[in-house]
Amino acid sequence: MEKQSKITRNSNGTLNTPDQPEIPFIEGDGTGPDIWKAAKMVMDAAVSAAYGDRRKIAWREIYAGEKAFEKTGEWLPEATLDAVREYVVAIKGPLTTPVGKGIRSLNVSIRQKLDLYACVRPVRYIEAVPSPMKHPEKINMVVFRENTEDVYAGIEWRAGSGEAAKLIKFLKETMNVVVPDDAGIGLKPISKANTKRLVARAVVHAVQNGCSSVTLMHKGNIMKFTEGAFSEWGYEAARELFPDKTISEAEVYEKHGGVTPEGKIVIKDRIADMLFQQVLLRPEEYSVIATPNLNGDYLSDALAAQVGGLGMAPGANIGDECAVFEATHGTAPKYAGMDKVNPGSLILSGAMMMDYLGWNEAAEIVRDSLAAAVKAGKVTYDLARQIAGSTEVKCSEFGREIVNQMKSVRG
Ligand code: NAP
């Protein structure tokens, strides 16, 4: 077996993944250690089932959150960010947001400091998971949410502050815009370059995965120069990047009688509120969705709830330099150390990570075995309370059940 070594990135953005890549992990706070143990066990077993001794992940622990604070006095040490940059791919459990410690959110800090501009959330139904939808199996989407700007840029001033007063005065005197004196003010920057790189990533995903469409979700009927511009720049990015592989919805109707030409990905846009209706009523018409930050935050959780898997929704934050795969739920502190919660989100994020490495066989084994474990009815408390006739198992036992299912899913 080859010696463990680092993943590297080619100039065109593709990865070189050695057979024994060193991958940093952040265990996470609260229930993080429990779900990390189960997730690591499942990922290691899937890699072994797919590739035998040829491939193995060499895990390297790095620190953020409470564990980092205990060890270094810092919540997010620079060494941790450097390690993610150096090793290109990392995975993390949930982190506590330190209240009143001058940090808005560790997760937001990690995304912004590493310029992880695309928050990628696949939403797919797992059979037997309780869902509020009549046909959850029709939902198969990937949301690409812009991660660095919009109202999340953190540019805001409290009502009554000197800064807010200054801005209100400036707006009145130089722009003839009247804002109430007692207003808090936030800014919503949406830029051309950041929009285009996000949409480019969504289109590349659609091309590589044979998806039928990319939908630009926006509220441009009201916020014309931010959300509206997001849509315009999104079309522009698709035209520039894949002129031969993409076609706008308008062109499909104007030039092709409403029938998409063979092999083309349709680029369409939808107003945000309308899209929320459509993903409930006609989910099969949507495949990849690219959206500014705030819309994406709402939509990702709403879609995850539609497939019943809020506690099992995987996610990743991806930039040009590096990527961090993560559990999308919080630390669930009341269950910390009880070996109780569902490790599914981190496990499925691990499967996403394997796809990202090009280890698709291992990724499929993880997804199929997790689905088989749920179908077998041995599930953690959150699912057990919703699935009649199921048996509640601990977090670690659910992990072991997934590993046990690997033999059957491999045939
Ligand atoms: P939370 O930790 O997500 O927990 C809320 C509830 O969701 C839990 O009480 C539990 O519901 C359910 N839940 C969460 N994870 C689960 C799992 N793995 N399995 C089963 N059920 C699960 O949200 P929170 O209480 O608002 O936040 C707690 C801390 O996490 C805060 O410090 C917050 O800032 C942080 N946070 C971190 C991240 C992140 O790192 N990505 C994300 C969100 C929040 P029941 O009580 O009904 O069983």
PDB file of C-alpha atoms and ligand atoms in Angstrom, residues 29 31 35 66 92-99 104-107 111 310-312 326-335 340-346 380-383 385, ligand 1:
ATOM      1  CA  ASP A  29     -18.939  20.096  20.292  1.00  0.00           C
ATOM      2  CA  THR A  31     -22.999  15.518  20.462  1.00  0.00           C
ATOM      3  CA  ILE A  35     -21.640  11.293  15.787  1.00  0.00           C
ATOM      4  CA  GLU A  66     -14.731  24.183  22.749  1.00  0.00           C
ATOM      5  CA  LYS A  92     -16.446  18.613  10.691  1.00  0.00           C
ATOM      6  CA  GLY A  93     -19.070  17.960  13.329  1.00  0.00           C
ATOM      7  CA  PRO A  94     -21.300  20.749  14.703  1.00  0.00           C
ATOM      8  CA  LEU A  95     -19.736  23.609  16.665  1.00  0.00           C
ATOM      9  CA  THR A  96     -21.131  25.653  19.539  1.00  0.00           C
ATOM     10  CA  THR A  97     -21.515  29.314  18.773  1.00  0.00           C
ATOM     11  CA  PRO A  98     -19.814  31.042  21.719  1.00  0.00           C
ATOM     12  CA  VAL A  99     -22.399  33.550  22.966  1.00  0.00           C
ATOM     13  CA  ARG A 104     -20.777  35.854  15.308  1.00  0.00           C
ATOM     14  CA  SER A 105     -20.661  32.155  14.412  1.00  0.00           C
ATOM     15  CA  LEU A 106     -17.747  29.748  14.083  1.00  0.00           C
ATOM     16  CA  ASN A 107     -19.344  28.161  11.034  1.00  0.00           C
ATOM     17  CA  ARG A 111     -16.771  29.760   5.501  1.00  0.00           C
ATOM     18  CA  LEU A 310     -33.757  17.453   8.824  1.00  0.00           C
ATOM     19  CA  GLY A 311     -31.520  15.433  11.156  1.00  0.00           C
ATOM     20  CA  MET A 312     -29.978  13.540   8.221  1.00  0.00           C
ATOM     21  CA  GLU A 326     -20.209  19.019   7.664  1.00  0.00           C
ATOM     22  CA  ALA A 327     -23.145  17.892   9.751  1.00  0.00           C
ATOM     23  CA  THR A 328     -25.831  20.458   8.998  1.00  0.00           C
ATOM     24  CA  HIS A 329     -27.585  20.331  12.388  1.00  0.00           C
ATOM     25  CA  GLY A 330     -26.301  21.906  15.607  1.00  0.00           C
ATOM     26  CA  THR A 331     -24.594  20.422  18.660  1.00  0.00           C
ATOM     27  CA  ALA A 332     -27.864  19.244  20.325  1.00  0.00           C
ATOM     28  CA  PRO A 333     -26.183  19.921  23.721  1.00  0.00           C
ATOM     29  CA  LYS A 334     -28.902  18.272  25.851  1.00  0.00           C
ATOM     30  CA  TYR A 335     -27.905  14.891  24.375  1.00  0.00           C
ATOM     31  CA  LYS A 340     -28.121   8.937  21.432  1.00  0.00           C
ATOM     32  CA  VAL A 341     -28.472  11.248  18.433  1.00  0.00           C
ATOM     33  CA  ASN A 342     -28.651  10.404  14.749  1.00  0.00           C
ATOM     34  CA  PRO A 343     -25.219  10.424  13.050  1.00  0.00           C
ATOM     35  CA  GLY A 344     -26.870  10.347   9.576  1.00  0.00           C
ATOM     36  CA  SER A 345     -26.095  13.938   8.588  1.00  0.00           C
ATOM     37  CA  LEU A 346     -22.350  13.571   9.176  1.00  0.00           C
ATOM     38  CA  THR A 380     -31.978   6.378  16.529  1.00  0.00           C
ATOM     39  CA  TYR A 381     -34.647   7.968  18.754  1.00  0.00           C
ATOM     40  CA  ASP A 382     -35.564  10.764  16.334  1.00  0.00           C
ATOM     41  CA  LEU A 383     -36.618   8.294  13.644  1.00  0.00           C
ATOM     42  CA  ARG A 385     -40.481   8.017  17.403  1.00  0.00           C
TER      43      ARG A 385
HETATM   44  P1  NAP B   1     -29.524  21.758  17.255  1.00  0.00           P
HETATM   45  O1  NAP B   1     -28.254  21.503  17.958  1.00  0.00           O
HETATM   46  O2  NAP B   1     -29.558  21.399  15.813  1.00  0.00           O
HETATM   47  O3  NAP B   1     -30.648  20.969  18.047  1.00  0.00           O
HETATM   48  C1  NAP B   1     -32.026  21.229  17.955  1.00  0.00           C
HETATM   49  C2  NAP B   1     -32.825  19.940  18.037  1.00  0.00           C
HETATM   50  O4  NAP B   1     -32.722  19.269  16.779  1.00  0.00           O
HETATM   51  C3  NAP B   1     -32.328  18.924  19.072  1.00  0.00           C
HETATM   52  O5  NAP B   1     -32.761  19.215  20.349  1.00  0.00           O
HETATM   53  C4  NAP B   1     -32.930  17.654  18.463  1.00  0.00           C
HETATM   54  O6  NAP B   1     -34.357  17.663  18.591  1.00  0.00           O
HETATM   55  C5  NAP B   1     -32.699  17.864  16.995  1.00  0.00           C
HETATM   56  N1  NAP B   1     -31.390  17.346  16.535  1.00  0.00           N
HETATM   57  C6  NAP B   1     -30.269  18.040  16.224  1.00  0.00           C
HETATM   58  N2  NAP B   1     -29.305  17.208  15.832  1.00  0.00           N
HETATM   59  C7  NAP B   1     -29.820  15.972  15.866  1.00  0.00           C
HETATM   60  C8  NAP B   1     -29.303  14.682  15.580  1.00  0.00           C
HETATM   61  N3  NAP B   1     -28.045  14.494  15.139  1.00  0.00           N
HETATM   62  N4  NAP B   1     -30.111  13.616  15.759  1.00  0.00           N
HETATM   63  C9  NAP B   1     -31.365  13.769  16.172  1.00  0.00           C
HETATM   64  N5  NAP B   1     -31.912  14.953  16.472  1.00  0.00           N
HETATM   65  C10 NAP B   1     -31.145  16.054  16.321  1.00  0.00           C
HETATM   66  O7  NAP B   1     -29.930  23.313  17.352  1.00  0.00           O
HETATM   67  P2  NAP B   1     -29.797  24.355  18.554  1.00  0.00           P
HETATM   68  O8  NAP B   1     -30.211  23.691  19.839  1.00  0.00           O
HETATM   69  O9  NAP B   1     -30.504  25.547  18.084  1.00  0.00           O
HETATM   70  O10 NAP B   1     -28.261  24.723  18.600  1.00  0.00           O
HETATM   71  C11 NAP B   1     -27.328  24.183  19.557  1.00  0.00           C
HETATM   72  C12 NAP B   1     -25.925  24.728  19.259  1.00  0.00           C
HETATM   73  O11 NAP B   1     -25.508  24.304  17.963  1.00  0.00           O
HETATM   74  C13 NAP B   1     -25.832  26.255  19.256  1.00  0.00           C
HETATM   75  O12 NAP B   1     -24.611  26.637  19.874  1.00  0.00           O
HETATM   76  C14 NAP B   1     -25.800  26.600  17.786  1.00  0.00           C
HETATM   77  O13 NAP B   1     -25.136  27.812  17.543  1.00  0.00           O
HETATM   78  C15 NAP B   1     -25.023  25.433  17.229  1.00  0.00           C
HETATM   79  N6  NAP B   1     -25.262  25.171  15.772  1.00  0.00           N
HETATM   80  C16 NAP B   1     -24.206  24.704  15.072  1.00  0.00           C
HETATM   81  C17 NAP B   1     -24.370  24.370  13.729  1.00  0.00           C
HETATM   82  C18 NAP B   1     -23.182  23.843  12.959  1.00  0.00           C
HETATM   83  O14 NAP B   1     -22.135  23.618  13.540  1.00  0.00           O
HETATM   84  N7  NAP B   1     -23.299  23.601  11.656  1.00  0.00           N
HETATM   85  C19 NAP B   1     -25.621  24.490  13.113  1.00  0.00           C
HETATM   86  C20 NAP B   1     -26.717  24.948  13.883  1.00  0.00           C
HETATM   87  C21 NAP B   1     -26.521  25.267  15.230  1.00  0.00           C
HETATM   88  P3  NAP B   1     -35.219  17.001  19.791  1.00  0.00           P
HETATM   89  O15 NAP B   1     -34.928  17.794  20.998  1.00  0.00           O
HETATM   90  O16 NAP B   1     -36.631  17.149  19.296  1.00  0.00           O
HETATM   91  O17 NAP B   1     -34.832  15.586  19.944  1.00  0.00           O
END
